[in-house]
PDB file of C-alpha atoms in Angstrom:
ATOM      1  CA  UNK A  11     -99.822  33.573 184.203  1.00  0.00           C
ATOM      2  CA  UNK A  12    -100.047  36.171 186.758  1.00  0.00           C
ATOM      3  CA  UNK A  13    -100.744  39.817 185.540  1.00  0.00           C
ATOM      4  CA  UNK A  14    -100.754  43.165 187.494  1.00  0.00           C
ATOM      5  CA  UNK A  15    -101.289  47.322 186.216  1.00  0.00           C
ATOM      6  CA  UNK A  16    -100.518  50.480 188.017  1.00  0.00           C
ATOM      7  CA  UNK A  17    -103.044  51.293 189.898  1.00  0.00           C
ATOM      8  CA  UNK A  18    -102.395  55.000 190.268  1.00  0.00           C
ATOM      9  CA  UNK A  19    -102.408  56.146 186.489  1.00  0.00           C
ATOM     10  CA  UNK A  20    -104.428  55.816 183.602  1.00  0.00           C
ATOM     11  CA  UNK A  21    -103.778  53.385 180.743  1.00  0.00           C
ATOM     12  CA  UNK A  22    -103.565  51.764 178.496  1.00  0.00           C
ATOM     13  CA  UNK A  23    -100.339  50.563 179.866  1.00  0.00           C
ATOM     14  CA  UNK A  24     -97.276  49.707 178.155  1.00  0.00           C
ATOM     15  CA  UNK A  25     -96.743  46.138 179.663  1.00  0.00           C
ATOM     16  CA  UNK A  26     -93.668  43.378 179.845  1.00  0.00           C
ATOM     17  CA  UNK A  27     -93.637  39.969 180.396  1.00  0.00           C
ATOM     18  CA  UNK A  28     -91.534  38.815 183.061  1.00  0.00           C
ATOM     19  CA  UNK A  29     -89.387  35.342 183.091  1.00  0.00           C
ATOM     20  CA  UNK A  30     -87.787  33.333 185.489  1.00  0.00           C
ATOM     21  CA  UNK A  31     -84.580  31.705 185.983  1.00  0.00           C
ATOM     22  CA  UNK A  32     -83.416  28.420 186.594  1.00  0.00           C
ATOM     23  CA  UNK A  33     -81.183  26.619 183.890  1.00  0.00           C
ATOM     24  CA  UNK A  34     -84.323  25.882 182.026  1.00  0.00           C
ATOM     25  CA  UNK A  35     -85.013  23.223 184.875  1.00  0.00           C
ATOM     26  CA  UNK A  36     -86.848  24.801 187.456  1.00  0.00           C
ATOM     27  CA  UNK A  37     -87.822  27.987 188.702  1.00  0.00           C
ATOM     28  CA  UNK A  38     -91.262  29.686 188.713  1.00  0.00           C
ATOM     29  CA  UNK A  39     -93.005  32.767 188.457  1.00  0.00           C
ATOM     30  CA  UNK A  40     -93.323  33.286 192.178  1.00  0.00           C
ATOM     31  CA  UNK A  41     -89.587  33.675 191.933  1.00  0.00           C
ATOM     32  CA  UNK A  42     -88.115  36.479 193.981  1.00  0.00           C
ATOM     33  CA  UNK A  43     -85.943  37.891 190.993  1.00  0.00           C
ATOM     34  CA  UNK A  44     -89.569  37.935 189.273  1.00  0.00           C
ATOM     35  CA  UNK A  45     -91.497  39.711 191.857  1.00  0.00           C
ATOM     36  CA  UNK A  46     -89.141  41.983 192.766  1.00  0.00           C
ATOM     37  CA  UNK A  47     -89.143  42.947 188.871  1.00  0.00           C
ATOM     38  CA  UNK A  48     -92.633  43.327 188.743  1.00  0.00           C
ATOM     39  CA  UNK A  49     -93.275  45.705 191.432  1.00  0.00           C
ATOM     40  CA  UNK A  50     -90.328  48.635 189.578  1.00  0.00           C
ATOM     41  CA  UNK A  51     -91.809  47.978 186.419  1.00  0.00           C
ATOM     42  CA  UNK A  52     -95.571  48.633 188.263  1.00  0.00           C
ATOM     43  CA  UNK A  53     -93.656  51.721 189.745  1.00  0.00           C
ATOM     44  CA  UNK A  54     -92.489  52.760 186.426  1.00  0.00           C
ATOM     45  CA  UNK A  55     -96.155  52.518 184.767  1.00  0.00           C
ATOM     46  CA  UNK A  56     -95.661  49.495 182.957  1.00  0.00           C
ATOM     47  CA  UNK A  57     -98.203  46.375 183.410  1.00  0.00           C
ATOM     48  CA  UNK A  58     -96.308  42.763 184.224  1.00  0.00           C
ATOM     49  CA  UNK A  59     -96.914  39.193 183.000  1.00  0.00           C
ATOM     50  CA  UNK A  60     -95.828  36.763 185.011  1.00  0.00           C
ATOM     51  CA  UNK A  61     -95.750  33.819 183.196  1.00  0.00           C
ATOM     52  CA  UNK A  62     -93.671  29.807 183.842  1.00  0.00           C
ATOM     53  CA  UNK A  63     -92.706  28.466 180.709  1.00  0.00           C
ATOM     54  CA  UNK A  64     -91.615  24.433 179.725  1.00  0.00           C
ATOM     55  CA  UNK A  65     -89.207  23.129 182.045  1.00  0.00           C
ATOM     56  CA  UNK A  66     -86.292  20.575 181.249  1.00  0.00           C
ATOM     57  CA  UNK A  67     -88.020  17.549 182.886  1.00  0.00           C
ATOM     58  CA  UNK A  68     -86.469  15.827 185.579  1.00  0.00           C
ATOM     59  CA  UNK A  69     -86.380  12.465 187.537  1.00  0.00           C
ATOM     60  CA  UNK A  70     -86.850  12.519 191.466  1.00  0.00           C
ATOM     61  CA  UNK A  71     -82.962  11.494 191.754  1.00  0.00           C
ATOM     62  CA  UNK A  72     -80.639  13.055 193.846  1.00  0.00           C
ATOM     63  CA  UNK A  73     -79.127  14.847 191.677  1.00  0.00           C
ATOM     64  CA  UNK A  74     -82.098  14.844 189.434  1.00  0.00           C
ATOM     65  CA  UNK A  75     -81.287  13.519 185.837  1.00  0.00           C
ATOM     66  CA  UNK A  76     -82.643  15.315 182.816  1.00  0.00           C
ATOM     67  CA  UNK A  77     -85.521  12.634 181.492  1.00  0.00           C
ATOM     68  CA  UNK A  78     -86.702  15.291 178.378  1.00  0.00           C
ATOM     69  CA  UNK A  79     -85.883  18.015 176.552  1.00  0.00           C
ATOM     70  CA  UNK A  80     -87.463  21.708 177.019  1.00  0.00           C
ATOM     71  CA  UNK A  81     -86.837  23.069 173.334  1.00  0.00           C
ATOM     72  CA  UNK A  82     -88.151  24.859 171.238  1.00  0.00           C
ATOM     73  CA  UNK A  83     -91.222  24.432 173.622  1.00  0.00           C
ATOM     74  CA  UNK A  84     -89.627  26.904 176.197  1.00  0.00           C
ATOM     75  CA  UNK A  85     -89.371  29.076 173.995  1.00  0.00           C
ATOM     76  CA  UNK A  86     -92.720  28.733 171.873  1.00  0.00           C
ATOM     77  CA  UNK A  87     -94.504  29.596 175.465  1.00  0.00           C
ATOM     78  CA  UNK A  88     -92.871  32.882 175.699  1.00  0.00           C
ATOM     79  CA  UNK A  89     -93.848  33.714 172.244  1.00  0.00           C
ATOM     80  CA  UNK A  90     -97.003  32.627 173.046  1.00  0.00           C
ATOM     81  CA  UNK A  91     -97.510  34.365 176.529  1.00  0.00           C
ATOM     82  CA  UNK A  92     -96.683  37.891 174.053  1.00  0.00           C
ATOM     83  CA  UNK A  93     -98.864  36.829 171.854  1.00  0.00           C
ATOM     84  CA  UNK A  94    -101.600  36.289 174.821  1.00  0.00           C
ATOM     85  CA  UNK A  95    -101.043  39.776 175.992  1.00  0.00           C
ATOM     86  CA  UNK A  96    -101.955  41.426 172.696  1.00  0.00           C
ATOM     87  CA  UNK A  97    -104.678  39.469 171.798  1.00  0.00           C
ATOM     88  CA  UNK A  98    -106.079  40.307 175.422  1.00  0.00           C
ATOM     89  CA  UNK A  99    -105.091  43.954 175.720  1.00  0.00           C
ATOM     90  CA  UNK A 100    -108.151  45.812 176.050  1.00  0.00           C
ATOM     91  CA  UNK A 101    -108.992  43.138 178.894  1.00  0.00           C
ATOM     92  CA  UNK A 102    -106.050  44.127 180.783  1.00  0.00           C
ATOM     93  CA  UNK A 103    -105.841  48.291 179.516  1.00  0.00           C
ATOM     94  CA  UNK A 104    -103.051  46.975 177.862  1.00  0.00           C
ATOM     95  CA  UNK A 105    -101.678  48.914 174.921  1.00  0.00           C
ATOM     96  CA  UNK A 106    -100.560  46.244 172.659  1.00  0.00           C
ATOM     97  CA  UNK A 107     -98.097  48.437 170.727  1.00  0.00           C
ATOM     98  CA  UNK A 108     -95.968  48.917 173.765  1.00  0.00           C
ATOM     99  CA  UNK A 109     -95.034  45.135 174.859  1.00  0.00           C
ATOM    100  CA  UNK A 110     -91.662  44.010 176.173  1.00  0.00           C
ATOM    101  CA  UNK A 111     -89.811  41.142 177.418  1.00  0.00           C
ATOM    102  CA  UNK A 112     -87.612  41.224 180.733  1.00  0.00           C
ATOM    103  CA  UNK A 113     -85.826  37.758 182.016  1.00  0.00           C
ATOM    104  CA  UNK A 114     -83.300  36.707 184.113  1.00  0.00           C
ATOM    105  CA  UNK A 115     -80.206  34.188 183.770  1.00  0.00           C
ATOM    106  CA  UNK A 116     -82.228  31.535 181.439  1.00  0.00           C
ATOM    107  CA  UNK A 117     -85.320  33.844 181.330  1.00  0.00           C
ATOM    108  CA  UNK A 118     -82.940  36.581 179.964  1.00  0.00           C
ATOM    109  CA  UNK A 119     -81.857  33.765 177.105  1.00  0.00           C
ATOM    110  CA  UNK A 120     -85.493  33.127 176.737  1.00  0.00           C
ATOM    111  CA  UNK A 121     -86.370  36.614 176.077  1.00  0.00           C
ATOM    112  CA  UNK A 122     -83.613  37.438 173.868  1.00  0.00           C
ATOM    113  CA  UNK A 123     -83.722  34.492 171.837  1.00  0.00           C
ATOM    114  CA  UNK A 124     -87.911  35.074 171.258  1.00  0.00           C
ATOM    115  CA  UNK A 125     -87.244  38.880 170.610  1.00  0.00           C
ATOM    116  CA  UNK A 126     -85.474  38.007 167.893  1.00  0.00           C
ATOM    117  CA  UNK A 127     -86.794  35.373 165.937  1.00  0.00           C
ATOM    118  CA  UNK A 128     -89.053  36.023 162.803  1.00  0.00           C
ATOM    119  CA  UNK A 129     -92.626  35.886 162.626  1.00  0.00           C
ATOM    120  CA  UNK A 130     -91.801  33.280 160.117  1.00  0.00           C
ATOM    121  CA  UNK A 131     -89.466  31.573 162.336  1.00  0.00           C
ATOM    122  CA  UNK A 132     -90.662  27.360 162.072  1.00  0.00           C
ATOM    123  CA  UNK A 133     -89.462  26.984 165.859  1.00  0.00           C
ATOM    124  CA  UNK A 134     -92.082  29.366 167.243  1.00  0.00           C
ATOM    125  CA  UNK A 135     -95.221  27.084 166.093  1.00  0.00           C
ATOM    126  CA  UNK A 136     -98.692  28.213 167.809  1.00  0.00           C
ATOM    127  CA  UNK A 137     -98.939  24.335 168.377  1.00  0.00           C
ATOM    128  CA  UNK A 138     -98.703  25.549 172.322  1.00  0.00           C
ATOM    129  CA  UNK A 139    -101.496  28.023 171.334  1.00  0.00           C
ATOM    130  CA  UNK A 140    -102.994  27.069 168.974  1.00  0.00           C
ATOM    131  CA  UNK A 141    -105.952  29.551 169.478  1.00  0.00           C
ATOM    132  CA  UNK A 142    -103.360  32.468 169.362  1.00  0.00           C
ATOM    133  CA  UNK A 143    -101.755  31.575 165.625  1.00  0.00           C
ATOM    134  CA  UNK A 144    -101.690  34.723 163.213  1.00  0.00           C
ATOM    135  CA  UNK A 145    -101.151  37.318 166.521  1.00  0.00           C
ATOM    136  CA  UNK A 146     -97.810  38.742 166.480  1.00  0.00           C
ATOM    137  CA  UNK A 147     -94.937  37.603 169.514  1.00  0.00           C
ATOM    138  CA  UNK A 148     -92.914  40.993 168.294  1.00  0.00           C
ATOM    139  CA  UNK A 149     -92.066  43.601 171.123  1.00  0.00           C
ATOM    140  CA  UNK A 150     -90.606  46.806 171.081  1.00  0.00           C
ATOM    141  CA  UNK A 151     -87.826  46.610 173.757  1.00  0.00           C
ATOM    142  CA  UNK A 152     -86.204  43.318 175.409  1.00  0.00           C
ATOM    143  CA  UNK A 153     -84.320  43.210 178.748  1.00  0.00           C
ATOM    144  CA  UNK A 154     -81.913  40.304 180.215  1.00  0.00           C
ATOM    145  CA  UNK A 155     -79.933  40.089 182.811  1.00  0.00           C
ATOM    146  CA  UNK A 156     -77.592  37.881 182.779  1.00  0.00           C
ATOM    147  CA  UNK A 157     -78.429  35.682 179.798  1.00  0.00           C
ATOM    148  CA  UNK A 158     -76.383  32.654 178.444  1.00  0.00           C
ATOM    149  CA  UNK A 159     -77.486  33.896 174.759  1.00  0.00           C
ATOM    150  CA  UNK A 160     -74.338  32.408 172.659  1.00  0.00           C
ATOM    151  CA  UNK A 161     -75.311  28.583 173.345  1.00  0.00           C
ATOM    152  CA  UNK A 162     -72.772  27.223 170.613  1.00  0.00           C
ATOM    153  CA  UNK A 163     -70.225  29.174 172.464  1.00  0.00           C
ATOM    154  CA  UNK A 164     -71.376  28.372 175.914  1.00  0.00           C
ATOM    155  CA  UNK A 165     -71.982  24.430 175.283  1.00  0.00           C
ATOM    156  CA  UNK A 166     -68.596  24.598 172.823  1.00  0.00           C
ATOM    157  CA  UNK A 167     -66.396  25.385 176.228  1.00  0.00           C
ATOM    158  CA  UNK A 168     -67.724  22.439 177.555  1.00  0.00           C
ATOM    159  CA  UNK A 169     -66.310  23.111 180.995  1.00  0.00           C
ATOM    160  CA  UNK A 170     -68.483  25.091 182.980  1.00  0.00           C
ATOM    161  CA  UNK A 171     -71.563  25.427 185.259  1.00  0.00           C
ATOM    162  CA  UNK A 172     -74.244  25.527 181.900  1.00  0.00           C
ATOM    163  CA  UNK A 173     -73.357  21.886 180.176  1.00  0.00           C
ATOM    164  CA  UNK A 174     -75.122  19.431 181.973  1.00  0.00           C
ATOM    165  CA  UNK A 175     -78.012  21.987 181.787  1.00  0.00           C
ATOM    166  CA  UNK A 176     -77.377  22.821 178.285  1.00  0.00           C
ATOM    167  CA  UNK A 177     -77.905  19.055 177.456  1.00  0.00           C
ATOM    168  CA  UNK A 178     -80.946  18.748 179.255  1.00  0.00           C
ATOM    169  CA  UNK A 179     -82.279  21.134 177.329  1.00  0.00           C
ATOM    170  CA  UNK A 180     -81.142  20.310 174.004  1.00  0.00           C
ATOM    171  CA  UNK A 181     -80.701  16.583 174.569  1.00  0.00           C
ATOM    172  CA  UNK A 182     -77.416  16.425 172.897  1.00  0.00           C
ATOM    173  CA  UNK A 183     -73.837  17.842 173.740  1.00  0.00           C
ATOM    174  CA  UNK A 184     -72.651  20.208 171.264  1.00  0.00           C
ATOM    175  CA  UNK A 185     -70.475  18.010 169.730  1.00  0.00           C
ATOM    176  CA  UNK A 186     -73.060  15.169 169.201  1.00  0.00           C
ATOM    177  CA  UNK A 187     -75.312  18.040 167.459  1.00  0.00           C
ATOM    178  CA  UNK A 188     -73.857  21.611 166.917  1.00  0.00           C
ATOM    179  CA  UNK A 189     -76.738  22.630 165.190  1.00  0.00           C
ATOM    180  CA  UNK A 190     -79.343  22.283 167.774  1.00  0.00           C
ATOM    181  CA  UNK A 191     -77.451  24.450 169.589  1.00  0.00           C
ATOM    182  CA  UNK A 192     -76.662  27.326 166.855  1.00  0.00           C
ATOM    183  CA  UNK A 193     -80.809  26.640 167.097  1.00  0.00           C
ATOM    184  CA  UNK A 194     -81.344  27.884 170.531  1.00  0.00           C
ATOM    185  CA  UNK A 195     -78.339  30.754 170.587  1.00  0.00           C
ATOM    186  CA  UNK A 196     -79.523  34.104 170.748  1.00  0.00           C
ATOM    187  CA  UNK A 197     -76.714  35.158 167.964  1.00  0.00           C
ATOM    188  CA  UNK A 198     -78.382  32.833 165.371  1.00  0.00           C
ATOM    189  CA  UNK A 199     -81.801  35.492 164.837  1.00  0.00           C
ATOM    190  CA  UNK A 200     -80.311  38.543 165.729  1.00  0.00           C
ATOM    191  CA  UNK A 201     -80.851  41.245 162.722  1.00  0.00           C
ATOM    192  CA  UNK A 202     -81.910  45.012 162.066  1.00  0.00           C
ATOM    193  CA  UNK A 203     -85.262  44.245 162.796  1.00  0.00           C
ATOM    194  CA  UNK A 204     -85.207  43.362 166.600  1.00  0.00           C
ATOM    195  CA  UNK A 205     -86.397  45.600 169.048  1.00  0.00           C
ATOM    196  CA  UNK A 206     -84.027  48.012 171.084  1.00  0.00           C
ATOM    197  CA  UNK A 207     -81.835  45.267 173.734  1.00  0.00           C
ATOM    198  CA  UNK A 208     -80.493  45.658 176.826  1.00  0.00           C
ATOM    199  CA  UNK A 209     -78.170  43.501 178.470  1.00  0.00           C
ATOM    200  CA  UNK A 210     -77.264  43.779 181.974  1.00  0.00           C
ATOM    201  CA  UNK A 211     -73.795  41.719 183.221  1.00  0.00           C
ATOM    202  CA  UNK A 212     -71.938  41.136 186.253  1.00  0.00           C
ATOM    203  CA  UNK A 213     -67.680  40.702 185.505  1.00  0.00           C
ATOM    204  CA  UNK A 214     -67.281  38.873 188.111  1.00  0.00           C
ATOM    205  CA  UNK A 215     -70.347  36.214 187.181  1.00  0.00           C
ATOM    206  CA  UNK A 216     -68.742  33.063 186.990  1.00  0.00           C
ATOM    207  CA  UNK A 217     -71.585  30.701 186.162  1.00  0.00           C
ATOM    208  CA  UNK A 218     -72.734  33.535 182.842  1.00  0.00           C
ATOM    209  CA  UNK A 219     -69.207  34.392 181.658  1.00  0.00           C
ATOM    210  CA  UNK A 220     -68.931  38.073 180.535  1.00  0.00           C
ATOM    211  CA  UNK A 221     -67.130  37.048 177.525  1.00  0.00           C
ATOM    212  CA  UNK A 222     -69.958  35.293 176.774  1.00  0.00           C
ATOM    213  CA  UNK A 223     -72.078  38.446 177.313  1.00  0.00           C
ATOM    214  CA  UNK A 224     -69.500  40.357 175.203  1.00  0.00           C
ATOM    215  CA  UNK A 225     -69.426  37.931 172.293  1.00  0.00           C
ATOM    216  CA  UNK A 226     -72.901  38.467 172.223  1.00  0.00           C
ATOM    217  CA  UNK A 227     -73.008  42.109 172.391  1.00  0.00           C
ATOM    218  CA  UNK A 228     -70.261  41.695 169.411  1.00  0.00           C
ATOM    219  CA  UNK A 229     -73.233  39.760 167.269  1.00  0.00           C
ATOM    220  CA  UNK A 230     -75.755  42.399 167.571  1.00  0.00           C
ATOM    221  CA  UNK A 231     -73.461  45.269 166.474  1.00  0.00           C
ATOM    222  CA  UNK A 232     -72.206  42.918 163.368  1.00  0.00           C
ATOM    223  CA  UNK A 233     -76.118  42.655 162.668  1.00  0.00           C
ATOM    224  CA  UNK A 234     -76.985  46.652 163.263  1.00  0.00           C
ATOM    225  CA  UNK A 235     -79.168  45.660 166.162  1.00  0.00           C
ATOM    226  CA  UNK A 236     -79.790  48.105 168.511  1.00  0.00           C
ATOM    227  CA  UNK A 237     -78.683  47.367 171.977  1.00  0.00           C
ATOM    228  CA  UNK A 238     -76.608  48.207 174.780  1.00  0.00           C
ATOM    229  CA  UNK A 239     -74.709  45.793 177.180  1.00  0.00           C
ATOM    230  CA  UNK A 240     -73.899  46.759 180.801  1.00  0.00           C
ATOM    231  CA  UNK A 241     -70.680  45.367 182.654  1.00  0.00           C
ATOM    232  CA  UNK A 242     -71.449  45.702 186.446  1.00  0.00           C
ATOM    233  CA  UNK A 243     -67.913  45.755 188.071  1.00  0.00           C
ATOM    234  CA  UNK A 244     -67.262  43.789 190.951  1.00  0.00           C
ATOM    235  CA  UNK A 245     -71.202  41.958 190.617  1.00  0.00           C
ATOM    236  CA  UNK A 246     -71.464  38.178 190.175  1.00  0.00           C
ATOM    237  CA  UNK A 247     -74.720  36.353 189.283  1.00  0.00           C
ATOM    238  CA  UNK A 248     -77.373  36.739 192.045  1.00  0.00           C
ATOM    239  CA  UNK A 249     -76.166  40.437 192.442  1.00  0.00           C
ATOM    240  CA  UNK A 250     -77.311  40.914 189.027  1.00  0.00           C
ATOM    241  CA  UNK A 251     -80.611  38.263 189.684  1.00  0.00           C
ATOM    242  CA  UNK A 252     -81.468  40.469 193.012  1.00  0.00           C
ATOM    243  CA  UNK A 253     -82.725  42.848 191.255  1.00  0.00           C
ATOM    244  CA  UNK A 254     -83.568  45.674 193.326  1.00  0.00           C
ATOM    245  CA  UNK A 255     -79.749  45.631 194.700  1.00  0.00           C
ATOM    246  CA  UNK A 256     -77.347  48.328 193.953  1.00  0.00           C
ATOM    247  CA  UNK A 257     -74.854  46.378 191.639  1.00  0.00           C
ATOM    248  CA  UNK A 258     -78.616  47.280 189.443  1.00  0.00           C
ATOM    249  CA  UNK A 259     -78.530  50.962 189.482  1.00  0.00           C
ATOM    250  CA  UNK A 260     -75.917  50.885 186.504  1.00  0.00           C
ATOM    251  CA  UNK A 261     -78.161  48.832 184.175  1.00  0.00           C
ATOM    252  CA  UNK A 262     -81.455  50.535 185.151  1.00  0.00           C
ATOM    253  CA  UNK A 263     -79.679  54.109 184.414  1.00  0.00           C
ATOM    254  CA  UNK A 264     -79.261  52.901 180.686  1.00  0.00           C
ATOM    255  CA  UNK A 265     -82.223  50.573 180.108  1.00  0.00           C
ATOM    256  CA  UNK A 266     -85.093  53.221 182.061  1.00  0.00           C
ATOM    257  CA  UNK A 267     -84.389  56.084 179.351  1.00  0.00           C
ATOM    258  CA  UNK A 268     -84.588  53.306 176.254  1.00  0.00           C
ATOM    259  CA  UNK A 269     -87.570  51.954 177.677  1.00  0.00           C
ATOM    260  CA  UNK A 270     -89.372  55.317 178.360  1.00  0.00           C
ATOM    261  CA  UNK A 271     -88.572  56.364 175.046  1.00  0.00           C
ATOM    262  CA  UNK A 272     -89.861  53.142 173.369  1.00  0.00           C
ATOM    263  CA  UNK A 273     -92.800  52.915 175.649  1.00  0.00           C
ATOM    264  CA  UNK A 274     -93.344  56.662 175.134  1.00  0.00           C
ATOM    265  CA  UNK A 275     -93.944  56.916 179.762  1.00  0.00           C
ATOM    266  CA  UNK A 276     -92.073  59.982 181.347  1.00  0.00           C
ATOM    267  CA  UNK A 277     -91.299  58.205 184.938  1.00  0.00           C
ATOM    268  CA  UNK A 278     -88.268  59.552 186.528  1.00  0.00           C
ATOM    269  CA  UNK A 279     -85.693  57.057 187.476  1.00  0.00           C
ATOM    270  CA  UNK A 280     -86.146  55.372 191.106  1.00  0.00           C
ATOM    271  CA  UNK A 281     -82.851  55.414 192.829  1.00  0.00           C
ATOM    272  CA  UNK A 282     -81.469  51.901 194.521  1.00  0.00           C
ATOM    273  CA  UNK A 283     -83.483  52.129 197.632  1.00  0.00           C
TER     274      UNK A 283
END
């Protein structure tokens, strides 16, 4: 885990941990898409978390071949990187009221899919972290951009970019074992209770269908979730990855008021440079 504060205001600081993508099989917190993140949250006020979490392992193949699974254990080490943050907060002038969750492609999935899980959700054992059990992994706001969160859906279809990764994942298609993925889908958790969501999506992204992003978007008004999805016209999905690009400017014109209200900061919005 890398972390970072503003340096040129006060805290505590509100702070967000910052994910990856990477189809759950590679990637790393050095990654651009990461970085760039981290240095407009620091510009808003807001302390980052860089953190990797478990990786679909692979064989040295070409292509490499899946040779384990990565959940729940992805997703236990993002609850348990939130959970780090708030039990270290005054170490970092961290307020630990004020936490968030921002990830991209299969990051975004990640942080969705923690944000709304239960305290009392079995999945998200401390086994990971075990030092950090009885700390809370609840945030206040939640960010993805471009985030595969309806896995039944997406590993239903069967036909595009996300299956082979989806079963690395999971270990199983979806129609050798539906429920493991209704396990990792976003849609499964979501309830009044989750923090505010945003949702930023490219239409033309054709490896994170917008239907898909819709669908979801469909689940957390059914639940009375707040949130607020973001069709980008025109972006795919690395516009929507690169984050300081313009095809952003939409998203960040919804999701900087939400998050200054939740994290109670008065930074004015930073224009696409």
């Amino acid at each position: 885990m890398d972390a970072a504060v503003p340096n040129d205001i006060a805290g505590p600081f509100p702070a967000v941990v910052i994910l990856h993508s990477g189809y759950w099989s590679y990637g790393a917190k050095e990654n651009p898409e990461v970085t760039d993140a981290a240095l407009y949250f620091l510009r808003k006020g807001v302390a980052v978390f860089l953190v990797n979490y478990y990786l679909t392992p692979l064989d040295t193949g070409l292509p490499p071949q899946p040779i384990g699974t990565s959940f729940p254990e992805n997703v236990q080490d993002v609850a348990c990187a939130v959970r780090f943050v708030r039990q270290n907060a005054s170490t970092y002038n961290v307020d630990s009221a004020r936490l968030g969750i921002y990830g991209v492609s299969a990051g975004g999935h990640l942080a969705l899919l923690s944000a709304s899980m239960e305290e009392s959700e079995p999945l998200l054992s401390t086994a990971r972290c075990p030092s950090l059990a009885g700390v809370s992994h609840r945030v206040q706001f939640v960010w993805g951009q471009a985030p595969p969160g309806t896995i039944s859906e997406i590993g239903a279809a069967s036909f595009n970019g996300l299956t082979d990764a989806l079963v690395g994942m999971l270990g199983e298609t979806y129609a050798n074992n539906p429920s493991i993925y209704d396990a990792a889908s976003v849609n499964t958790y979501v309830s009044p209770n989750d923090p505010p969501v945003v949702v930023g999506q490219g239409d033309n992204d054709t490896i994170v269908l917008p239907a898909w992003a819709q669908s979801l978007d469909a689940y957390y008004t059914s639940a009375s979730t707040p949130h607020n999805l973001i069709l980008v016209p025109g972006a795919n999905h690395v516009d929507i990855s690169t984050y300081e690009g313009p095809y952003n400017l939409p998203i960040r014109c919804v999701a900087e008021p939400l998050m200054h209200s939740t994290f109670s900061i008065a930074a004015p919005l930073v224009p696409a440079p």
